[in-house]
Amino acid sequence: MSTDARARAAADLLRARARSTILTDVGDDDLTRQHSPLMSPLVWDLAHIGNQEELWLVRDVGRREPVRDDIDRLYDAFKHPRATRPSLPLLGPGEARAYVRTVRDKVLDILDTVPLEGARLVDGGFAFGMIAQHEQQHDETMLATHQLREGDPALTAPPPPPSIADVGREVLVPGGPFTMGTSAEPWALDNERPAHEVDVASFHIDTAPVTNAQYAVFIDDGGYLDPRWWSPEGWHHRVHKGLVRPMHWHGDGTCTHFGVRAPIDPAAPVVHVCYHEAAAYAAWAGRRLPTEAEWEKAARHDPETGRSRRYPWGDADPGEAHANLGQRHLRPAPVGAYPAGASPLGVHQLIGDVWEWTSSDFHGYPGFAAFPYREYSEVFFGTEYKVLRGGSFGTDAVACRGTFRNWDLPVRRQIFAGFRCARDAREGE
Ligand SMILES: [Fe+2]
């Protein structure tokens, strides 16, 4: 177990760093500039990745001397909101790269020698997995910064695979209890724990995320101009911000992905819509967003065995045929591209492609206990944030499980978020 955990941690840390290196392989001006007030300068993310790794793995787990104990405050996300980060005396590009390299060398040495048992922080390599997930989460954030960046394209990737399956429209998920969350996944974060039983009434859920073509019908039908489909808060936001189409669409059938303007793929899931837009579309379509419990039941519940799987396709880690993850492709794949990743009931593309907005606020599960620190998720619990599920093309497998919970403000659209719809089952269905 310990050898496996070490090898897995080393591989996941390596993959995260390779990704961070690609995302920060741009000129100094691009690294230090703030591309949007919503985002940090890329060079802040880079040194923050190293600083969190130093705090948790070098100082706490490894009990080593600090590499730099003078910069902790600069890279504390709670001390400085994103908009103010460019004005801080940040490490420059060369210093930041050298810092993360020094920290990583020490961490690989610590990973070779430290016992991975005897304390909850290190059991099964948890702290190393937490830090690999943290780096990958910032890699997705940096990818979103690239999407907001102007200028010549800096990233390239092959297109996603084509559609090879007809996925149908919706499936019935029969009512009854299922196991939500996990107590067994060694690197699951505090908010995914503990496993607990939830009784979910019968419902229908779309077999795929809402596509660009479907979303365009909502726009063409005047969906953005009709307050009937919007919550009062959503309508106020839409009017105030002048929203009339997804972010990065130009209104002429084209959109921009990472500096390349191209025709919108009608068969791909819509992306860069906020919660309010997703909820308005669902209302217009006579449907609703799924709750978080419904989403997870559709993704994990195996009606034959009654068990909850790790992923829709089973317990195996995500492979290339299962899901569009890990920034292998820089956009969502068309619906029907991943039949091998479907759930037992035939729900497709729950993992990868786009984060999916749910109707649920972000709360702790019954029996929740903050670990290893309150700021990881507990301070975000409440009615301010909505839960997103499933991961996007920008999410790495290490930070994406059937139980993984993301959260964001309902107005956010720079993230790689889309949605699918659900509806109550009518009597006799
Ligand atoms: Fe962070």
Short mmCIF file of C-alpha atoms and ligand atoms in Angstrom, two decimals:
data_model
loop_
_atom_site.label_atom_id
_atom_site.label_comp_id
_atom_site.label_asym_id
_atom_site.label_seq_id
_atom_site.Cartn_x
_atom_site.Cartn_y
_atom_site.Cartn_z
CA MET A 1 0.00 0.00 0.00
CA SER A 2 2.70 2.41 1.02
CA THR A 3 4.82 1.74 -2.11
CA ASP A 4 1.71 2.18 -4.27
CA ALA A 5 0.79 5.40 -2.50
CA ARG A 6 4.32 6.74 -2.92
CA ALA A 7 4.45 5.89 -6.61
CA ARG A 8 1.01 7.34 -7.19
CA ALA A 9 1.85 10.53 -5.30
CA ALA A 10 5.12 10.96 -7.22
CA ALA A 11 3.39 10.41 -10.58
CA ASP A 12 0.57 12.81 -9.74
CA LEU A 13 2.95 15.52 -8.50
CA LEU A 14 5.03 15.11 -11.67
CA ARG A 15 1.99 15.35 -13.95
CA ALA A 16 0.77 18.45 -12.13
CA ARG A 17 4.15 20.14 -12.51
CA ALA A 18 4.34 19.28 -16.20
CA ARG A 19 0.96 20.95 -16.64
CA SER A 20 1.94 24.02 -14.57
CA THR A 21 5.09 24.36 -16.67
CA ILE A 22 3.10 24.40 -19.92
CA LEU A 23 0.65 26.95 -18.52
CA THR A 24 3.43 29.28 -17.37
CA ASP A 25 5.58 28.87 -20.49
CA VAL A 26 4.75 32.38 -21.69
CA GLY A 27 6.67 35.67 -21.73
CA ASP A 28 7.32 37.60 -18.55
CA ASP A 29 4.73 40.21 -19.43
CA ASP A 30 2.03 37.53 -19.82
CA LEU A 31 3.08 35.97 -16.53
CA THR A 32 2.99 39.14 -14.45
CA ARG A 33 0.06 40.94 -16.04
CA GLN A 34 -3.47 40.61 -14.70
CA HIS A 35 -5.52 39.34 -17.65
CA SER A 36 -8.82 39.90 -15.81
CA PRO A 37 -9.73 41.33 -12.39
CA LEU A 38 -11.34 37.91 -11.76
CA MET A 39 -7.98 36.19 -11.94
CA SER A 40 -4.54 36.34 -10.36
CA PRO A 41 -1.45 37.03 -12.42
CA LEU A 42 -0.14 33.61 -13.53
CA VAL A 43 3.06 34.21 -11.60
CA TRP A 44 1.03 34.51 -8.38
CA ASP A 45 -0.59 31.10 -8.99
CA LEU A 46 2.81 29.57 -9.66
CA ALA A 47 4.48 30.76 -6.45
CA HIS A 48 1.28 30.09 -4.46
CA ILE A 49 1.42 26.46 -5.67
CA GLY A 50 4.99 26.26 -4.33
CA ASN A 51 4.12 28.02 -1.09
CA GLN A 52 1.25 25.65 -0.24
CA GLU A 53 3.52 22.71 -1.08
CA GLU A 54 6.20 24.15 1.21
CA LEU A 55 3.78 24.79 4.10
CA TRP A 56 2.18 21.35 4.05
CA LEU A 57 4.87 19.00 2.80
CA VAL A 58 8.24 20.61 3.58
CA ARG A 59 7.44 22.20 6.95
CA ASP A 60 4.52 20.17 8.31
CA VAL A 61 4.99 16.62 6.97
CA GLY A 62 8.78 16.80 6.42
CA ARG A 63 9.61 18.89 9.51
CA ARG A 64 12.29 20.65 7.46
CA GLU A 65 13.55 24.22 7.66
CA PRO A 66 11.53 26.74 5.62
CA VAL A 67 12.68 27.42 2.06
CA ARG A 68 11.27 30.97 2.25
CA ASP A 69 9.45 32.02 5.39
CA ASP A 70 9.18 35.65 4.27
CA ILE A 71 6.55 35.17 1.57
CA ASP A 72 3.78 33.20 3.29
CA ARG A 73 1.52 36.24 3.64
CA LEU A 74 1.88 37.25 -0.02
CA TYR A 75 0.62 33.89 -1.18
CA ASP A 76 -2.16 33.44 1.36
CA ALA A 77 -5.33 33.50 -0.75
CA PHE A 78 -7.38 34.66 2.26
CA LYS A 79 -5.20 37.70 2.93
CA HIS A 80 -5.29 39.09 -0.60
CA PRO A 81 -8.29 38.98 -2.97
CA ARG A 82 -7.43 38.25 -6.60
CA ALA A 83 -8.00 41.84 -7.76
CA THR A 84 -5.27 43.16 -5.43
CA ARG A 85 -2.60 40.55 -6.15
CA PRO A 86 -0.84 42.40 -9.02
CA SER A 87 0.07 45.25 -6.64
CA LEU A 88 1.89 42.93 -4.20
CA PRO A 89 5.70 42.64 -4.18
CA LEU A 90 5.47 39.18 -5.78
CA LEU A 91 8.38 36.95 -6.74
CA GLY A 92 9.35 37.62 -10.34
CA PRO A 93 9.08 34.89 -13.01
CA GLY A 94 12.65 33.62 -12.55
CA GLU A 95 12.42 33.67 -8.75
CA ALA A 96 9.02 31.93 -8.77
CA ARG A 97 10.28 29.14 -11.06
CA ALA A 98 13.39 28.61 -8.94
CA TYR A 99 11.28 28.60 -5.75
CA VAL A 100 8.83 25.92 -6.92
CA ARG A 101 11.76 23.80 -8.15
CA THR A 102 13.59 23.98 -4.82
CA VAL A 103 10.43 23.13 -2.91
CA ARG A 104 9.68 20.19 -5.21
CA ASP A 105 13.18 18.72 -4.87
CA LYS A 106 12.77 18.67 -1.10
CA VAL A 107 9.28 17.22 -1.34
CA LEU A 108 10.40 14.29 -3.53
CA ASP A 109 13.11 13.58 -0.98
CA ILE A 110 10.56 13.69 1.85
CA LEU A 111 8.17 11.46 -0.10
CA ASP A 112 10.93 8.83 -0.35
CA THR A 113 11.53 8.67 3.37
CA VAL A 114 8.54 9.79 5.45
CA PRO A 115 6.22 7.06 6.81
CA LEU A 116 2.82 7.18 5.10
CA GLU A 117 0.95 5.95 8.15
CA GLY A 118 0.46 6.77 11.79
CA ALA A 119 -1.09 10.21 11.33
CA ARG A 120 -4.19 11.15 9.40
CA LEU A 121 -2.35 13.82 7.39
CA VAL A 122 0.00 11.25 5.83
CA ASP A 123 -2.12 8.07 5.86
CA GLY A 124 -2.16 6.63 2.33
CA GLY A 125 -0.14 9.65 1.17
CA PHE A 126 -3.08 12.02 1.79
CA ALA A 127 -1.05 15.26 2.16
CA PHE A 128 0.84 14.53 -1.06
CA GLY A 129 -2.43 13.79 -2.86
CA MET A 130 -3.96 16.96 -1.43
CA ILE A 131 -1.06 19.02 -2.77
CA ALA A 132 -1.19 17.34 -6.22
CA GLN A 133 -4.92 18.16 -6.30
CA HIS A 134 -4.23 21.72 -5.19
CA GLU A 135 -1.70 22.25 -7.97
CA GLN A 136 -4.07 20.77 -10.56
CA GLN A 137 -6.90 22.99 -9.31
CA HIS A 138 -4.68 26.00 -9.86
CA ASP A 139 -3.75 24.60 -13.26
CA GLU A 140 -7.43 24.69 -14.15
CA THR A 141 -7.64 28.24 -12.78
CA MET A 142 -4.61 29.20 -14.87
CA LEU A 143 -6.29 27.61 -17.90
CA ALA A 144 -9.27 29.89 -17.26
CA THR A 145 -6.83 32.82 -17.14
CA HIS A 146 -5.50 31.74 -20.54
CA GLN A 147 -9.06 31.72 -21.87
CA LEU A 148 -9.40 35.37 -20.74
CA ARG A 149 -5.99 36.35 -22.06
CA GLU A 150 -5.79 38.42 -25.23
CA GLY A 151 -3.14 38.08 -27.91
CA ASP A 152 -1.70 35.26 -29.98
CA PRO A 153 -2.65 31.73 -28.90
CA ALA A 154 -0.23 30.29 -26.35
CA LEU A 155 -1.71 26.79 -25.91
CA THR A 156 -2.38 24.05 -28.43
CA ALA A 157 -3.97 20.60 -28.16
CA PRO A 158 -5.56 18.10 -30.54
CA PRO A 159 -9.34 18.40 -31.00
CA PRO A 160 -11.53 16.19 -28.81
CA PRO A 161 -12.77 12.87 -30.25
CA PRO A 162 -15.89 12.84 -32.45
CA SER A 163 -19.32 11.60 -31.42
CA ILE A 164 -19.59 7.83 -31.89
CA ALA A 165 -22.81 7.03 -30.01
CA ASP A 166 -26.43 8.11 -29.99
CA VAL A 167 -27.09 8.95 -26.36
CA GLY A 168 -30.87 9.46 -26.41
CA ARG A 169 -32.50 12.21 -24.38
CA GLU A 170 -33.18 11.34 -20.72
CA VAL A 171 -33.33 8.38 -18.37
CA LEU A 172 -35.41 7.57 -15.33
CA VAL A 173 -33.42 7.14 -12.14
CA PRO A 174 -35.64 5.03 -9.86
CA GLY A 175 -36.38 6.38 -6.38
CA GLY A 176 -34.78 5.02 -3.23
CA PRO A 177 -31.73 5.35 -1.06
CA PHE A 178 -28.13 5.43 -2.28
CA THR A 179 -24.75 6.05 -0.69
CA MET A 180 -23.55 9.62 -1.25
CA GLY A 181 -20.02 10.79 -0.48
CA THR A 182 -17.17 8.55 0.59
CA SER A 183 -15.34 7.32 3.66
CA ALA A 184 -13.07 5.00 1.66
CA GLU A 185 -11.37 7.12 -1.02
CA PRO A 186 -7.92 7.85 0.49
CA TRP A 187 -7.42 11.25 -1.13
CA ALA A 188 -11.01 12.47 -0.89
CA LEU A 189 -11.23 15.93 0.67
CA ASP A 190 -13.13 16.77 3.82
CA ASN A 191 -16.27 18.02 2.05
CA GLU A 192 -16.73 14.65 0.23
CA ARG A 193 -16.88 12.84 3.58
CA PRO A 194 -18.39 10.87 5.21
CA ALA A 195 -20.33 8.33 3.13
CA HIS A 196 -24.00 8.59 4.10
CA GLU A 197 -27.33 7.33 2.86
CA VAL A 198 -29.64 9.71 0.99
CA ASP A 199 -33.14 8.85 -0.16
CA VAL A 200 -33.78 10.36 -3.58
CA ALA A 201 -37.24 10.32 -5.18
CA SER A 202 -37.58 9.08 -8.79
CA PHE A 203 -36.45 11.64 -11.34
CA HIS A 204 -35.45 11.95 -14.97
CA ILE A 205 -32.08 13.31 -15.94
CA ASP A 206 -30.66 14.28 -19.33
CA THR A 207 -28.31 11.67 -20.76
CA ALA A 208 -25.91 14.45 -21.79
CA PRO A 209 -25.09 18.05 -20.93
CA VAL A 210 -27.11 20.73 -22.76
CA THR A 211 -25.42 21.38 -26.11
CA ASN A 212 -24.56 24.62 -27.87
CA ALA A 213 -27.30 23.90 -30.44
CA GLN A 214 -29.92 23.43 -27.72
CA TYR A 215 -28.74 26.54 -25.91
CA ALA A 216 -28.86 28.58 -29.14
CA VAL A 217 -32.59 27.77 -29.43
CA PHE A 218 -33.11 29.31 -25.99
CA ILE A 219 -31.29 32.46 -27.13
CA ASP A 220 -33.17 32.62 -30.44
CA ASP A 221 -36.47 32.17 -28.60
CA GLY A 222 -35.76 35.33 -26.61
CA GLY A 223 -34.84 33.47 -23.44
CA TYR A 224 -32.46 36.19 -22.29
CA LEU A 225 -35.15 38.85 -22.69
CA ASP A 226 -37.99 37.17 -20.81
CA PRO A 227 -37.96 37.55 -17.02
CA ARG A 228 -40.38 34.61 -16.68
CA TRP A 229 -37.48 32.17 -16.98
CA TRP A 230 -35.18 33.89 -14.51
CA SER A 231 -35.11 34.05 -10.72
CA PRO A 232 -35.43 37.66 -9.46
CA GLU A 233 -31.75 37.59 -8.50
CA GLY A 234 -30.76 36.06 -11.84
CA TRP A 235 -32.81 38.57 -13.83
CA HIS A 236 -31.27 41.49 -11.93
CA HIS A 237 -27.83 40.10 -12.65
CA ARG A 238 -28.60 39.49 -16.33
CA VAL A 239 -29.86 43.04 -16.84
CA HIS A 240 -27.12 44.66 -14.75
CA LYS A 241 -24.36 42.81 -16.62
CA GLY A 242 -26.09 42.92 -20.01
CA LEU A 243 -25.81 39.15 -20.50
CA VAL A 244 -27.26 38.01 -23.85
CA ARG A 245 -25.21 34.88 -24.67
CA PRO A 246 -22.50 32.68 -23.10
CA MET A 247 -19.15 34.25 -22.38
CA HIS A 248 -16.74 34.09 -25.34
CA TRP A 249 -19.57 33.81 -27.92
CA HIS A 250 -19.60 36.61 -30.48
CA GLY A 251 -23.23 36.49 -31.63
CA ASP A 252 -22.38 35.42 -35.19
CA GLY A 253 -22.08 31.64 -34.68
CA THR A 254 -18.44 31.85 -33.59
CA CYS A 255 -16.71 31.72 -30.23
CA THR A 256 -13.15 32.08 -29.00
CA HIS A 257 -11.21 29.22 -27.40
CA PHE A 258 -7.79 30.21 -26.11
CA GLY A 259 -7.22 32.93 -28.65
CA VAL A 260 -8.67 31.06 -31.65
CA ARG A 261 -11.98 32.24 -33.07
CA ALA A 262 -13.93 29.41 -34.72
CA PRO A 263 -17.50 28.27 -35.46
CA ILE A 264 -19.36 27.02 -32.39
CA ASP A 265 -19.67 23.20 -32.40
CA PRO A 266 -23.43 22.61 -32.20
CA ALA A 267 -23.00 19.11 -30.74
CA ALA A 268 -20.66 20.06 -27.88
CA PRO A 269 -21.87 20.97 -24.39
CA VAL A 270 -22.38 24.68 -23.82
CA VAL A 271 -19.68 26.15 -21.57
CA HIS A 272 -19.05 29.51 -19.84
CA VAL A 273 -22.58 29.98 -18.56
CA CYS A 274 -23.31 31.03 -14.99
CA TYR A 275 -25.76 29.34 -12.63
CA HIS A 276 -28.45 31.94 -13.39
CA GLU A 277 -28.21 31.24 -17.13
CA ALA A 278 -28.34 27.48 -16.54
CA ALA A 279 -31.39 27.79 -14.28
CA ALA A 280 -33.14 30.11 -16.78
CA TYR A 281 -32.57 27.68 -19.65
CA ALA A 282 -33.94 24.83 -17.54
CA ALA A 283 -37.07 26.83 -16.66
CA TRP A 284 -37.61 27.76 -20.33
CA ALA A 285 -37.27 24.07 -21.26
CA GLY A 286 -39.92 23.13 -18.65
CA ARG A 287 -37.29 21.39 -16.58
CA ARG A 288 -34.93 22.17 -13.69
CA LEU A 289 -31.33 21.67 -12.67
CA PRO A 290 -30.63 18.44 -10.77
CA THR A 291 -29.88 18.61 -7.08
CA GLU A 292 -26.41 17.58 -6.08
CA ALA A 293 -27.75 14.30 -4.64
CA GLU A 294 -29.58 13.55 -7.90
CA TRP A 295 -26.43 14.23 -9.91
CA GLU A 296 -24.36 11.93 -7.73
CA LYS A 297 -26.97 9.19 -7.74
CA ALA A 298 -27.11 9.33 -11.56
CA ALA A 299 -23.32 9.19 -11.65
CA ARG A 300 -22.55 6.52 -9.04
CA HIS A 301 -25.54 4.36 -8.19
CA ASP A 302 -25.49 0.89 -9.66
CA PRO A 303 -29.13 -0.30 -9.59
CA GLU A 304 -28.08 -3.93 -10.01
CA THR A 305 -25.85 -4.16 -6.94
CA GLY A 306 -27.17 -1.17 -4.99
CA ARG A 307 -23.59 0.01 -4.58
CA SER A 308 -22.16 3.44 -5.34
CA ARG A 309 -19.29 3.27 -7.84
CA ARG A 310 -16.22 5.52 -7.81
CA TYR A 311 -17.10 6.74 -11.31
CA PRO A 312 -20.07 6.27 -13.67
CA TRP A 313 -18.23 3.50 -15.56
CA GLY A 314 -17.08 1.60 -12.47
CA ASP A 315 -14.17 1.74 -10.05
CA ALA A 316 -11.27 2.08 -12.52
CA ASP A 317 -9.37 5.36 -12.64
CA PRO A 318 -10.36 7.55 -15.60
CA GLY A 319 -8.75 6.48 -18.89
CA GLU A 320 -8.70 8.31 -22.21
CA ALA A 321 -11.81 6.45 -23.44
CA HIS A 322 -13.83 7.33 -20.33
CA ALA A 323 -13.82 11.09 -20.19
CA ASN A 324 -12.44 14.36 -21.55
CA LEU A 325 -10.19 15.32 -18.65
CA GLY A 326 -6.69 16.62 -18.00
CA GLN A 327 -6.41 19.38 -20.64
CA ARG A 328 -5.69 16.72 -23.32
CA HIS A 329 -8.15 18.71 -25.43
CA LEU A 330 -8.88 22.35 -24.89
CA ARG A 331 -12.64 22.21 -25.30
CA PRO A 332 -15.64 20.01 -24.52
CA ALA A 333 -16.15 16.96 -26.74
CA PRO A 334 -19.40 16.51 -28.67
CA VAL A 335 -22.15 14.55 -26.99
CA GLY A 336 -21.67 10.83 -27.68
CA ALA A 337 -17.86 10.96 -27.73
CA TYR A 338 -17.39 8.86 -24.59
CA PRO A 339 -19.82 5.88 -24.54
CA ALA A 340 -17.29 3.90 -22.47
CA GLY A 341 -17.73 6.47 -19.69
CA ALA A 342 -21.53 6.15 -19.40
CA SER A 343 -23.26 5.15 -16.15
CA PRO A 344 -25.19 1.85 -15.81
CA LEU A 345 -28.42 3.71 -16.60
CA GLY A 346 -26.90 5.27 -19.71
CA VAL A 347 -26.05 8.77 -18.55
CA HIS A 348 -23.12 10.11 -20.58
CA GLN A 349 -20.30 12.58 -20.00
CA LEU A 350 -20.99 13.16 -16.32
CA ILE A 351 -17.23 13.26 -15.78
CA GLY A 352 -15.14 15.68 -17.82
CA ASP A 353 -16.10 18.11 -20.62
CA VAL A 354 -17.88 20.72 -18.45
CA TRP A 355 -18.48 21.24 -14.75
CA GLU A 356 -22.22 20.91 -14.21
CA TRP A 357 -24.17 23.40 -12.14
CA THR A 358 -26.53 21.79 -9.64
CA SER A 359 -29.37 23.50 -7.80
CA SER A 360 -27.77 22.79 -4.41
CA ASP A 361 -26.08 25.19 -2.04
CA PHE A 362 -22.71 24.11 -0.66
CA HIS A 363 -23.11 22.48 2.76
CA GLY A 364 -21.24 19.91 4.84
CA TYR A 365 -22.56 16.37 4.82
CA PRO A 366 -24.01 14.93 8.05
CA GLY A 367 -20.99 14.13 10.23
CA PHE A 368 -18.71 16.57 8.38
CA ALA A 369 -15.40 17.31 10.11
CA ALA A 370 -13.02 19.95 8.74
CA PHE A 371 -9.67 18.48 7.72
CA PRO A 372 -6.90 19.47 7.58
CA TYR A 373 -8.03 23.07 7.97
CA ARG A 374 -11.33 24.99 8.18
CA GLU A 375 -10.42 27.20 5.24
CA TYR A 376 -10.36 24.27 2.82
CA SER A 377 -14.13 24.16 2.53
CA GLU A 378 -16.01 24.79 5.78
CA VAL A 379 -15.73 28.58 5.57
CA PHE A 380 -17.57 28.44 2.21
CA PHE A 381 -20.58 26.49 3.52
CA GLY A 382 -23.86 28.39 3.36
CA THR A 383 -26.24 29.78 0.77
CA GLU A 384 -23.75 31.94 -1.15
CA TYR A 385 -22.22 29.19 -3.29
CA LYS A 386 -23.70 26.62 -5.67
CA VAL A 387 -22.22 23.15 -6.09
CA LEU A 388 -20.79 22.05 -9.44
CA ARG A 389 -20.04 18.43 -10.25
CA GLY A 390 -18.13 16.23 -12.64
CA GLY A 391 -15.04 18.17 -13.70
CA SER A 392 -14.24 19.74 -17.05
CA PHE A 393 -11.79 19.21 -19.90
CA GLY A 394 -9.48 21.40 -17.80
CA THR A 395 -9.67 19.19 -14.68
CA ASP A 396 -7.10 16.50 -13.99
CA ALA A 397 -8.18 13.01 -12.93
CA VAL A 398 -6.51 13.45 -9.53
CA ALA A 399 -8.96 16.26 -8.77
CA CYS A 400 -12.02 14.55 -10.21
CA ARG A 401 -14.01 11.75 -8.60
CA GLY A 402 -17.65 10.72 -8.59
CA THR A 403 -17.77 12.28 -5.13
CA PHE A 404 -15.74 15.43 -5.88
CA ARG A 405 -17.52 18.72 -5.07
CA ASN A 406 -16.68 22.08 -6.58
CA TRP A 407 -18.45 25.30 -5.62
CA ASP A 408 -18.66 28.80 -6.96
CA LEU A 409 -20.76 31.94 -6.91
CA PRO A 410 -23.90 31.71 -9.08
CA VAL A 411 -22.67 34.62 -11.24
CA ARG A 412 -19.36 33.03 -12.27
CA ARG A 413 -18.91 32.21 -15.97
CA GLN A 414 -15.16 32.29 -16.57
CA ILE A 415 -14.98 28.73 -15.20
CA PHE A 416 -15.53 25.78 -17.57
CA ALA A 417 -19.12 25.24 -16.49
CA GLY A 418 -22.20 24.00 -18.30
CA PHE A 419 -25.16 21.96 -17.06
CA ARG A 420 -27.71 19.26 -17.76
CA CYS A 421 -31.41 19.31 -16.89
CA ALA A 422 -33.63 17.05 -14.81
CA ARG A 423 -37.31 16.77 -13.99
CA ASP A 424 -39.51 15.09 -11.39
CA ALA A 425 -40.90 11.72 -12.42
CA ARG A 426 -44.65 11.90 -12.98
CA GLU A 427 -46.89 9.28 -11.43
CA GLY A 428 -46.71 6.03 -13.37
CA GLU A 429 -43.39 6.90 -15.05
FE FE B 1 -4.79 27.63 -3.61
#
